[in-house]
Structure formats: structure tokens, C-alpha cells
CSV table of N, CA and C in Angstrom, one decimal:
chain,number,residue,atom,x,y,z
A,1,MET,N,122.1,181.1,74.7
A,1,MET,CA,122.6,180.1,75.6
A,1,MET,C,121.5,179.1,75.9
A,2,SER,N,121.8,177.8,75.8
A,2,SER,CA,120.8,176.8,76.0
A,2,SER,C,120.8,176.5,77.5
A,3,THR,N,119.6,176.3,78.0
A,3,THR,CA,119.4,176.1,79.5
A,3,THR,C,119.0,174.6,79.7
A,4,SER,N,119.2,173.8,78.7
A,4,SER,CA,118.9,172.4,78.9
A,4,SER,C,119.8,171.7,79.9
A,5,ILE,N,119.2,170.9,80.7
A,5,ILE,CA,119.9,170.2,81.8
A,5,ILE,C,120.5,168.9,81.2
A,6,THR,N,121.7,168.8,81.2
A,6,THR,CA,122.3,167.5,80.7
A,6,THR,C,122.3,166.5,81.9
A,7,LYS,N,121.8,165.4,81.6
A,7,LYS,CA,121.8,164.3,82.6
A,7,LYS,C,123.2,163.7,82.7
A,8,GLU,N,123.6,163.6,83.9
A,8,GLU,CA,124.9,162.9,84.1
A,8,GLU,C,124.7,161.4,83.9
A,9,LYS,N,125.7,160.7,83.5
A,9,LYS,CA,125.6,159.3,83.4
A,9,LYS,C,125.5,158.7,84.8
A,10,LYS,N,124.6,157.7,84.9
A,10,LYS,CA,124.4,157.1,86.1
A,10,LYS,C,125.7,156.3,86.4
A,11,LYS,N,126.1,156.4,87.6
A,11,LYS,CA,127.3,155.7,88.1
A,11,LYS,C,126.9,154.2,88.3
A,12,ARG,N,127.5,153.3,87.6
A,12,ARG,CA,127.2,151.9,87.8
A,12,ARG,C,128.0,151.4,89.0
A,13,ILE,N,127.3,150.6,89.8
A,13,ILE,CA,127.9,150.0,91.0
A,13,ILE,C,128.5,148.7,90.6
A,14,LYS,N,129.8,148.6,90.9
A,14,LYS,CA,130.5,147.4,90.6
A,14,LYS,C,130.3,146.3,91.7
A,15,PRO,N,130.1,145.0,91.3
A,15,PRO,CA,129.9,144.0,92.3
A,15,PRO,C,131.0,143.9,93.3
A,16,ALA,N,132.2,144.2,92.9
A,16,ALA,CA,133.4,144.1,93.9
A,16,ALA,C,133.2,145.2,94.9
A,17,ASP,N,132.7,146.4,94.5
A,17,ASP,CA,132.5,147.5,95.5
A,17,ASP,C,131.4,147.1,96.4
A,18,ALA,N,130.3,146.5,95.9
A,18,ALA,CA,129.2,146.2,96.7
A,18,ALA,C,129.6,145.1,97.8
A,19,TRP,N,130.4,144.1,97.3
A,19,TRP,CA,130.9,143.1,98.3
A,19,TRP,C,131.8,143.7,99.3
A,20,ARG,N,132.6,144.6,98.9
A,20,ARG,CA,133.5,145.3,99.9
A,20,ARG,C,132.7,146.1,100.9
A,21,ASP,N,131.7,146.8,100.5
A,21,ASP,CA,130.8,147.5,101.4
A,21,ASP,C,130.1,146.6,102.3
A,22,ALA,N,129.6,145.5,101.8
A,22,ALA,CA,128.9,144.5,102.6
A,22,ALA,C,129.8,143.9,103.7
A,23,LYS,N,131.0,143.5,103.2
A,23,LYS,CA,132.0,143.0,104.2
A,23,LYS,C,132.3,144.0,105.3
A,24,ASP,N,132.5,145.2,104.9
A,24,ASP,CA,132.8,146.3,105.9
A,24,ASP,C,131.7,146.4,106.9
A,25,LEU,N,130.4,146.4,106.4
A,25,LEU,CA,129.3,146.6,107.2
A,25,LEU,C,129.2,145.4,108.2
A,26,ILE,N,129.4,144.2,107.7
A,26,ILE,CA,129.3,143.0,108.5
A,26,ILE,C,130.5,143.0,109.5
A,27,TRP,N,131.6,143.4,109.1
A,27,TRP,CA,132.8,143.4,109.9
A,27,TRP,C,132.7,144.3,111.1
A,28,SER,N,132.0,145.5,110.9
A,28,SER,CA,131.8,146.4,111.9
A,28,SER,C,130.9,145.9,113.0
A,29,HIS,N,130.0,145.0,112.7
A,29,HIS,CA,129.1,144.4,113.7
A,29,HIS,C,129.4,142.9,113.9
A,30,ARG,N,130.7,142.6,113.8
A,30,ARG,CA,131.1,141.2,113.9
A,30,ARG,C,130.9,140.5,115.2
A,31,TYR,N,131.0,141.3,116.3
A,31,TYR,CA,130.9,140.6,117.6
A,31,TYR,C,129.4,140.2,117.9
A,32,ARG,N,128.5,141.1,117.6
A,32,ARG,CA,127.1,140.8,117.8
A,32,ARG,C,126.7,139.7,116.8
A,33,LEU,N,127.2,139.7,115.6
A,33,LEU,CA,126.9,138.7,114.6
A,33,LEU,C,127.5,137.3,115.1
A,34,ALA,N,128.7,137.4,115.6
A,34,ALA,CA,129.3,136.1,116.1
A,34,ALA,C,128.4,135.6,117.3
A,35,LEU,N,128.0,136.4,118.2
A,35,LEU,CA,127.1,136.0,119.3
A,35,LEU,C,125.8,135.4,118.7
A,36,GLY,N,125.3,136.0,117.7
A,36,GLY,CA,124.1,135.5,117.0
A,36,GLY,C,124.4,134.1,116.4
A,37,MET,N,125.5,133.9,115.8
A,37,MET,CA,125.9,132.7,115.2
A,37,MET,C,126.0,131.6,116.2
A,38,LEU,N,126.6,131.9,117.4
A,38,LEU,CA,126.7,131.0,118.5
A,38,LEU,C,125.3,130.5,119.0
A,39,ILE,N,124.5,131.5,119.2
A,39,ILE,CA,123.1,131.2,119.6
A,39,ILE,C,122.4,130.4,118.6
A,40,MET,N,122.6,130.7,117.3
A,40,MET,CA,122.0,129.9,116.2
A,40,MET,C,122.4,128.4,116.2
A,41,ILE,N,123.7,128.2,116.5
A,41,ILE,CA,124.2,126.8,116.5
A,41,ILE,C,123.6,126.1,117.7
A,42,VAL,N,123.5,126.7,118.9
A,42,VAL,CA,122.8,126.1,120.0
A,42,VAL,C,121.4,125.8,119.7
A,43,ASN,N,120.7,126.7,119.0
A,43,ASN,CA,119.3,126.5,118.6
A,43,ASN,C,119.2,125.3,117.6
A,44,ARG,N,120.1,125.2,116.7
A,44,ARG,CA,120.0,124.1,115.7
A,44,ARG,C,120.3,122.8,116.4
A,45,LEU,N,121.3,122.8,117.3
A,45,LEU,CA,121.6,121.5,118.0
A,45,LEU,C,120.5,121.1,118.9
A,46,ALA,N,119.8,122.0,119.5
A,46,ALA,CA,118.7,121.7,120.4
A,46,ALA,C,117.5,121.2,119.5
A,47,GLY,N,117.4,121.7,118.3
A,47,GLY,CA,116.4,121.2,117.4
A,47,GLY,C,116.6,119.8,116.9
A,48,LEU,N,117.8,119.2,117.0
A,48,LEU,CA,118.1,117.9,116.6
A,48,LEU,C,117.9,116.8,117.7
A,49,VAL,N,117.6,117.3,118.9
A,49,VAL,CA,117.4,116.4,120.1
A,49,VAL,C,116.1,115.5,119.9
A,50,LEU,N,115.0,116.2,119.5
A,50,LEU,CA,113.8,115.4,119.3
A,50,LEU,C,113.9,114.3,118.3
A,51,PRO,N,114.4,114.6,117.1
A,51,PRO,CA,114.5,113.5,116.1
A,51,PRO,C,115.5,112.4,116.6
A,52,ALA,N,116.6,112.8,117.3
A,52,ALA,CA,117.5,111.8,117.8
A,52,ALA,C,116.9,110.9,118.9
A,53,SER,N,116.0,111.5,119.7
A,53,SER,CA,115.4,110.8,120.8
A,53,SER,C,114.4,109.7,120.2
A,54,SER,N,113.9,109.9,119.1
A,54,SER,CA,112.9,109.0,118.5
A,54,SER,C,113.6,107.6,118.3
A,55,LYS,N,114.9,107.6,118.0
A,55,LYS,CA,115.6,106.3,117.8
A,55,LYS,C,115.6,105.5,119.1
A,56,TYR,N,115.8,106.2,120.3
A,56,TYR,CA,115.8,105.5,121.5
A,56,TYR,C,114.4,105.1,122.0
A,57,VAL,N,113.4,105.9,121.6
A,57,VAL,CA,112.1,105.5,121.9
A,57,VAL,C,111.7,104.2,121.2
A,58,ILE,N,112.0,104.2,119.9
A,58,ILE,CA,111.7,103.0,119.2
A,58,ILE,C,112.5,101.8,119.5
A,59,ASP,N,113.9,102.0,119.5
A,59,ASP,CA,114.8,100.9,119.8
A,59,ASP,C,114.8,100.3,121.2
A,60,ASP,N,114.8,101.3,122.2
A,60,ASP,CA,114.9,100.8,123.6
A,60,ASP,C,113.6,100.7,124.3
A,61,VAL,N,112.7,101.7,124.2
A,61,VAL,CA,111.5,101.7,125.0
A,61,VAL,C,110.5,100.8,124.4
A,62,ILE,N,110.3,100.8,123.1
A,62,ILE,CA,109.2,100.0,122.5
A,62,ILE,C,109.7,98.6,122.2
A,63,ILE,N,110.9,98.4,121.6
A,63,ILE,CA,111.3,97.1,121.2
A,63,ILE,C,111.9,96.3,122.4
A,64,LYS,N,112.7,97.0,123.2
A,64,LYS,CA,113.4,96.3,124.3
A,64,LYS,C,112.6,96.4,125.6
A,65,HIS,N,111.4,97.1,125.5
A,65,HIS,CA,110.5,97.2,126.7
A,65,HIS,C,111.2,97.8,127.9
A,66,ARG,N,112.0,98.9,127.7
A,66,ARG,CA,112.7,99.6,128.8
A,66,ARG,C,111.9,100.9,129.1
A,67,SER,N,110.8,100.7,129.7
A,67,SER,CA,109.9,101.9,130.0
A,67,SER,C,110.6,102.9,130.9
A,68,GLU,N,111.6,102.5,131.7
A,68,GLU,CA,112.2,103.5,132.6
A,68,GLU,C,113.0,104.6,131.8
A,69,LEU,N,113.2,104.4,130.5
A,69,LEU,CA,113.9,105.4,129.7
A,69,LEU,C,112.9,106.4,129.2
A,70,LEU,N,111.6,106.2,129.3
A,70,LEU,CA,110.7,107.1,128.8
A,70,LEU,C,110.7,108.5,129.5
A,71,LEU,N,110.8,108.5,130.8
A,71,LEU,CA,110.8,109.8,131.5
A,71,LEU,C,112.1,110.6,131.2
A,72,PRO,N,113.3,110.0,131.2
A,72,PRO,CA,114.5,110.8,130.8
A,72,PRO,C,114.4,111.3,129.4
A,73,LEU,N,113.9,110.5,128.5
A,73,LEU,CA,113.8,110.9,127.1
A,73,LEU,C,112.8,112.1,127.0
A,74,ALA,N,111.7,112.0,127.7
A,74,ALA,CA,110.7,113.1,127.7
A,74,ALA,C,111.2,114.3,128.3
A,75,LEU,N,112.0,114.2,129.4
A,75,LEU,CA,112.6,115.4,130.0
A,75,LEU,C,113.7,116.0,129.0
A,76,ALA,N,114.4,115.2,128.4
A,76,ALA,CA,115.4,115.7,127.4
A,76,ALA,C,114.7,116.4,126.3
A,77,GLY,N,113.6,115.8,125.8
A,77,GLY,CA,112.9,116.5,124.7
A,77,GLY,C,112.3,117.8,125.2
A,78,GLY,N,111.8,117.9,126.4
A,78,GLY,CA,111.2,119.1,126.9
A,78,GLY,C,112.3,120.2,127.1
A,79,ALA,N,113.4,119.7,127.7
A,79,ALA,CA,114.5,120.7,127.9
A,79,ALA,C,115.0,121.2,126.6
A,80,ALA,N,115.1,120.3,125.6
A,80,ALA,CA,115.6,120.8,124.2
A,80,ALA,C,114.6,121.8,123.6
A,81,THR,N,113.3,121.5,123.8
A,81,THR,CA,112.3,122.5,123.3
A,81,THR,C,112.4,123.8,124.0
A,82,LEU,N,112.6,123.8,125.3
A,82,LEU,CA,112.8,125.1,126.0
A,82,LEU,C,114.1,125.8,125.6
A,83,VAL,N,115.2,125.1,125.4
A,83,VAL,CA,116.4,125.7,124.9
A,83,VAL,C,116.2,126.3,123.6
A,84,GLN,N,115.5,125.6,122.7
A,84,GLN,CA,115.2,126.0,121.4
A,84,GLN,C,114.3,127.3,121.4
A,85,ALA,N,113.4,127.3,122.3
A,85,ALA,CA,112.5,128.5,122.4
A,85,ALA,C,113.3,129.7,122.8
A,86,PHE,N,114.0,129.6,123.9
A,86,PHE,CA,114.8,130.7,124.5
A,86,PHE,C,115.9,131.2,123.5
A,87,SER,N,116.5,130.2,122.8
A,87,SER,CA,117.6,130.6,121.9
A,87,SER,C,117.0,131.3,120.7
A,88,SER,N,115.8,130.9,120.2
A,88,SER,CA,115.1,131.6,119.1
A,88,SER,C,114.8,133.0,119.5
A,89,PHE,N,114.3,133.2,120.7
A,89,PHE,CA,114.0,134.6,121.1
A,89,PHE,C,115.3,135.4,121.2
A,90,ALA,N,116.3,134.8,121.9
A,90,ALA,CA,117.6,135.6,122.0
A,90,ALA,C,118.2,135.9,120.7
A,91,LEU,N,118.1,134.9,119.7
A,91,LEU,CA,118.6,135.2,118.4
A,91,LEU,C,117.9,136.3,117.7
A,92,SER,N,116.6,136.3,117.8
A,92,SER,CA,115.9,137.4,117.2
A,92,SER,C,116.2,138.8,117.8
A,93,GLN,N,116.5,138.8,119.1
A,93,GLN,CA,116.8,140.1,119.8
A,93,GLN,C,118.2,140.5,119.3
A,94,VAL,N,119.2,139.6,119.4
A,94,VAL,CA,120.6,139.9,119.1
A,94,VAL,C,120.7,140.4,117.6
A,95,LEU,N,120.1,139.6,116.7
A,95,LEU,CA,120.3,140.0,115.3
A,95,LEU,C,119.4,141.2,114.9
A,96,GLY,N,118.3,141.4,115.6
A,96,GLY,CA,117.5,142.5,115.4
A,96,GLY,C,118.2,143.8,115.7
A,97,VAL,N,118.9,143.8,116.9
A,97,VAL,CA,119.7,145.0,117.2
A,97,VAL,C,120.9,145.2,116.2
A,98,ALA,N,121.5,144.1,115.9
A,98,ALA,CA,122.6,144.2,114.9
A,98,ALA,C,122.1,144.8,113.6
A,99,ALA,N,120.9,144.3,113.1
A,99,ALA,CA,120.4,144.8,111.9
A,99,ALA,C,120.0,146.3,112.0
A,100,GLN,N,119.4,146.7,113.1
A,100,GLN,CA,119.0,148.1,113.2
A,100,GLN,C,120.3,149.0,113.3
A,101,ARG,N,121.3,148.5,113.9
A,101,ARG,CA,122.6,149.3,114.0
A,101,ARG,C,123.2,149.4,112.6
A,102,ALA,N,123.1,148.3,111.8
A,102,ALA,CA,123.7,148.3,110.5
A,102,ALA,C,122.9,149.3,109.6
A,103,ILE,N,121.6,149.3,109.8
A,103,ILE,CA,120.8,150.3,109.0
A,103,ILE,C,121.1,151.7,109.4
A,104,THR,N,121.3,151.9,110.7
A,104,THR,CA,121.6,153.3,111.1
A,104,THR,C,123.0,153.7,110.5
A,105,ASP,N,124.0,152.8,110.6
A,105,ASP,CA,125.3,153.2,110.0
A,105,ASP,C,125.2,153.5,108.5
A,106,MET,N,124.4,152.6,107.8
A,106,MET,CA,124.2,152.8,106.4
A,106,MET,C,123.5,154.1,106.1
A,107,ARG,N,122.5,154.4,106.8
A,107,ARG,CA,121.7,155.6,106.5
A,107,ARG,C,122.6,156.9,106.8
A,108,LYS,N,123.4,156.8,107.9
A,108,LYS,CA,124.3,157.9,108.2
A,108,LYS,C,125.3,158.1,107.0
A,109,SER,N,125.9,157.0,106.5
A,109,SER,CA,126.8,157.2,105.4
A,109,SER,C,126.1,157.7,104.1
A,110,VAL,N,124.9,157.3,103.9
A,110,VAL,CA,124.1,157.7,102.7
A,110,VAL,C,123.8,159.2,102.9
A,111,GLN,N,123.4,159.6,104.1
A,111,GLN,CA,123.1,161.0,104.4
A,111,GLN,C,124.4,161.9,104.2
A,112,GLU,N,125.5,161.4,104.6
A,112,GLU,CA,126.8,162.2,104.4
A,112,GLU,C,127.1,162.3,103.0
A,113,HIS,N,126.8,161.2,102.2
A,113,HIS,CA,127.1,161.3,100.8
A,113,HIS,C,126.1,162.3,100.1
A,114,VAL,N,124.9,162.2,100.5
A,114,VAL,CA,123.9,163.1,99.9
A,114,VAL,C,124.2,164.6,100.1
A,115,THR,N,124.6,164.9,101.3
A,115,THR,CA,125.0,166.3,101.6
A,115,THR,C,126.2,166.8,100.9
A,116,ARG,N,127.0,165.9,100.3
A,116,ARG,CA,128.1,166.3,99.5
A,116,ARG,C,127.8,166.4,98.0
A,117,LEU,N,126.6,166.0,97.6
A,117,LEU,CA,126.3,166.1,96.2
A,117,LEU,C,126.1,167.5,95.8
A,118,PRO,N,126.4,167.8,94.5
A,118,PRO,CA,126.1,169.1,94.0
A,118,PRO,C,124.6,169.4,93.8
A,119,VAL,N,124.3,170.7,93.8
A,119,VAL,CA,122.9,171.2,93.7
A,119,VAL,C,122.3,170.7,92.5
A,120,ARG,N,123.0,170.6,91.4
A,120,ARG,CA,122.4,170.2,90.1
A,120,ARG,C,121.9,168.7,90.2
A,121,TYR,N,122.4,167.9,91.1
A,121,TYR,CA,121.9,166.5,91.2
A,121,TYR,C,120.5,166.6,91.7
A,122,PHE,N,120.2,167.5,92.7
A,122,PHE,CA,118.9,167.6,93.2
A,122,PHE,C,117.9,168.2,92.2
A,123,ASP,N,118.4,169.0,91.3
A,123,ASP,CA,117.5,169.5,90.2
A,123,ASP,C,117.1,168.4,89.3
A,124,SER,N,118.0,167.4,89.1
A,124,SER,CA,117.6,166.4,88.1
A,124,SER,C,117.1,165.1,88.7
A,125,THR,N,117.0,165.0,90.0
A,125,THR,CA,116.6,163.8,90.7
A,125,THR,C,115.3,164.1,91.4
A,126,GLN,N,114.3,163.2,91.2
A,126,GLN,CA,113.0,163.4,91.9
A,126,GLN,C,113.2,163.1,93.4
A,127,THR,N,112.5,163.9,94.2
A,127,THR,CA,112.6,163.8,95.7
A,127,THR,C,112.2,162.4,96.2
A,128,GLY,N,111.2,161.8,95.6
A,128,GLY,CA,110.7,160.5,96.0
A,128,GLY,C,111.7,159.4,95.8
A,129,ILE,N,112.4,159.5,94.7
A,129,ILE,CA,113.5,158.5,94.4
A,129,ILE,C,114.6,158.6,95.4
A,130,LEU,N,115.0,159.8,95.8
A,130,LEU,CA,116.0,160.1,96.7
A,130,LEU,C,115.6,159.5,98.1
A,131,ILE,N,114.4,159.8,98.5
A,131,ILE,CA,113.9,159.4,99.8
A,131,ILE,C,113.9,157.8,99.8
A,132,SER,N,113.4,157.3,98.7
A,132,SER,CA,113.3,155.8,98.6
A,132,SER,C,114.7,155.2,98.8
A,133,ARG,N,115.7,155.8,98.2
A,133,ARG,CA,117.0,155.2,98.3
A,133,ARG,C,117.5,155.3,99.7
A,134,ILE,N,117.3,156.4,100.4
A,134,ILE,CA,117.7,156.5,101.8
A,134,ILE,C,117.0,155.6,102.7
A,135,MET,N,115.7,155.5,102.6
A,135,MET,CA,114.9,154.8,103.6
A,135,MET,C,114.7,153.3,103.3
A,136,THR,N,114.2,153.0,102.1
A,136,THR,CA,113.8,151.6,101.8
A,136,THR,C,115.0,150.7,101.4
A,137,ASP,N,116.0,151.3,100.7
A,137,ASP,CA,117.1,150.4,100.3
A,137,ASP,C,117.8,149.9,101.5
A,138,ALA,N,117.8,150.6,102.6
A,138,ALA,CA,118.5,150.1,103.9
A,138,ALA,C,117.7,149.0,104.5
A,139,GLU,N,116.4,148.9,104.2
A,139,GLU,CA,115.7,147.8,104.8
A,139,GLU,C,116.1,146.4,104.2
A,140,GLY,N,116.7,146.4,103.0
A,140,GLY,CA,117.2,145.2,102.4
A,140,GLY,C,118.4,144.7,103.3
A,141,ILE,N,119.2,145.6,103.8
A,141,ILE,CA,120.3,145.3,104.7
A,141,ILE,C,119.8,144.7,106.0
A,142,ARG,N,118.7,145.2,106.5
A,142,ARG,CA,118.1,144.6,107.7
A,142,ARG,C,117.6,143.2,107.4
A,143,ASN,N,117.1,143.0,106.3
A,143,ASN,CA,116.7,141.6,105.9
A,143,ASN,C,117.9,140.7,105.7
A,144,LEU,N,118.9,141.2,105.2
A,144,LEU,CA,120.1,140.4,105.0
A,144,LEU,C,120.7,140.0,106.3
A,145,VAL,N,121.0,141.0,107.2
A,145,VAL,CA,121.6,140.8,108.5
A,145,VAL,C,120.7,140.1,109.4
A,146,GLY,N,119.4,140.5,109.5
A,146,GLY,CA,118.5,140.0,110.4
A,146,GLY,C,118.0,138.6,110.2
A,147,THR,N,117.8,138.2,108.9
A,147,THR,CA,117.2,136.9,108.7
A,147,THR,C,118.0,136.1,107.6
A,148,GLY,N,118.4,136.8,106.5
A,148,GLY,CA,119.0,136.0,105.4
A,148,GLY,C,120.3,135.3,105.8
A,149,LEU,N,121.1,136.0,106.5
A,149,LEU,CA,122.4,135.5,106.8
A,149,LEU,C,122.2,134.3,107.8
A,150,VAL,N,121.3,134.4,108.8
A,150,VAL,CA,121.1,133.4,109.7
A,150,VAL,C,120.5,132.2,109.1
A,151,GLN,N,119.5,132.4,108.2
A,151,GLN,CA,118.9,131.2,107.5
A,151,GLN,C,120.0,130.5,106.6
A,152,LEU,N,120.8,131.2,105.9
A,152,LEU,CA,121.8,130.6,105.1
A,152,LEU,C,122.8,129.8,106.0
A,153,VAL,N,123.4,130.4,107.0
A,153,VAL,CA,124.4,129.7,107.8
A,153,VAL,C,123.7,128.6,108.6
A,154,GLY,N,122.5,128.9,109.1
A,154,GLY,CA,121.8,127.9,109.9
A,154,GLY,C,121.4,126.6,109.0
A,155,GLY,N,121.0,126.9,107.8
A,155,GLY,CA,120.8,125.7,106.9
A,155,GLY,C,122.0,124.9,106.6
A,156,LEU,N,123.1,125.6,106.4
A,156,LEU,CA,124.4,125.0,106.2
A,156,LEU,C,124.9,124.2,107.4
A,157,VAL,N,124.7,124.7,108.6
A,157,VAL,CA,125.1,124.1,109.8
A,157,VAL,C,124.3,122.8,110.0
A,158,THR,N,123.0,122.9,109.8
A,158,THR,CA,122.1,121.8,110.0
A,158,THR,C,122.4,120.7,109.0
A,159,ALA,N,122.6,121.1,107.8
A,159,ALA,CA,122.9,120.1,106.8
A,159,ALA,C,124.3,119.4,107.1
A,160,ALA,N,125.3,120.1,107.5
A,160,ALA,CA,126.6,119.5,107.9
A,160,ALA,C,126.4,118.6,109.0
A,161,ILE,N,125.7,119.0,110.1
A,161,ILE,CA,125.5,118.1,111.2
A,161,ILE,C,124.8,116.8,110.8
A,162,ALA,N,123.7,117.0,110.0
A,162,ALA,CA,122.9,115.8,109.6
A,162,ALA,C,123.8,114.9,108.7
A,163,LEU,N,124.6,115.5,107.9
A,163,LEU,CA,125.5,114.6,107.1
A,163,LEU,C,126.5,113.9,107.9
A,164,CYS,N,127.0,114.5,108.9
A,164,CYS,CA,128.0,113.9,109.8
A,164,CYS,C,127.3,112.7,110.6
A,165,VAL,N,126.1,112.9,111.0
A,165,VAL,CA,125.3,111.9,111.8
A,165,VAL,C,125.0,110.7,110.8
A,166,LEU,N,124.7,111.0,109.6
A,166,LEU,CA,124.4,110.0,108.6
A,166,LEU,C,125.7,109.2,108.3
A,167,PHE,N,126.8,109.8,108.2
A,167,PHE,CA,128.1,109.1,108.0
A,167,PHE,C,128.4,108.2,109.2
A,168,TYR,N,128.1,108.8,110.4
A,168,TYR,CA,128.4,108.0,111.6
A,168,TYR,C,127.5,106.8,111.7
A,169,LEU,N,126.2,106.9,111.3
A,169,LEU,CA,125.3,105.8,111.4
A,169,LEU,C,125.6,104.7,110.4
A,170,ASN,N,125.8,105.1,109.2
A,170,ASN,CA,126.1,104.1,108.1
A,170,ASN,C,126.8,104.8,106.9
A,171,TRP,N,128.1,104.8,106.9
A,171,TRP,CA,128.8,105.6,105.8
A,171,TRP,C,128.5,105.0,104.5
A,172,ARG,N,128.3,103.7,104.3
A,172,ARG,CA,128.1,103.1,103.0
A,172,ARG,C,126.7,103.6,102.5
A,173,LEU,N,125.7,103.5,103.4
A,173,LEU,CA,124.4,103.9,102.9
A,173,LEU,C,124.3,105.4,102.7
A,174,THR,N,125.1,106.2,103.4
A,174,THR,CA,125.1,107.6,103.2
A,174,THR,C,125.7,107.9,101.8
């Protein structure tokens, strides 16, 4: 009787299954992510105050010599900078917690899956590979939820707002 271990075919992950799992993971943390998106929008809007105020500095303060507008513009710029700083901190906290909870959920489901595997799987799989799957692959989810999603949506929001402002200023030139 041959005692050779036959390797099972590796189960291929279908993109549709991966998207479904990602949607489920994001949906389970939707409230915290929605709060993060709201804070991100406030952050991006506050970041547009300084560039917008430069128009008034040049057109009104410098060209029309209305120096009384300089203090309100400086206060608006300072307030926008403070709002941007606080919202950046709040965003990192909210999304950091969401990302850590997503990792915890994912690791729990992976651990449940691993405990249901047959013993022969552990005979044919190196321990380091298994630990790497459980520990480091979940870090990719943290990067996706914690920074990647915010950067993607934030960039799209900023581009949409900038495009709307450009159309408002001069739609032909835009």
C-alpha cells in the first residue's frame, strides 16, 4: 500500500466570491464607515477654503484695496485649518477602529474555517503558510478599510467638487 500523500487541488477563489465577501465585511461595519465618510467630506470641504480664499485676497484685498477683509479671510483660513486638523484626527480614529474590527471579524471567520479543516490538510500545509494566511492577509483588509477606501472616495469627492466649482466659474473654459 502506497503511503504517498496526494495533494488536493488548490481551491481557486472566484472574483465574484471575493467581492461578495468584501461587500459583506463592509456592510457589517457600514455605520462606522458612513461616519468616516461624513467626516472625510467635512475634511475635504475644509481643505478647499484656503484655495478659495486666495481669490478674495487677490481680487478684493489687493486689487480693490479692501484691507478690512483681510482679518475675516485670515480667521476663515485659520478656522478651516483647525476643522481640517480635527477632522483628520477623528477620521483616523473612526476608520482605525472600523479596520481593527473588520480584521477581528475576518480572523474569527478564518479561525472557524481552519478548525473545520481535515487533519490531512495540516499534514500537507506548512505551519508558516497557515499562520501567514491568518495574520498577514488580514492586514490587507485593514489597509483597504483604513486608508484605501478613504483615499479613493476622498479623491473622487474632491475631484467632483473641484469640477463643479470650475463649471460654476466658467463652464466654457472648463
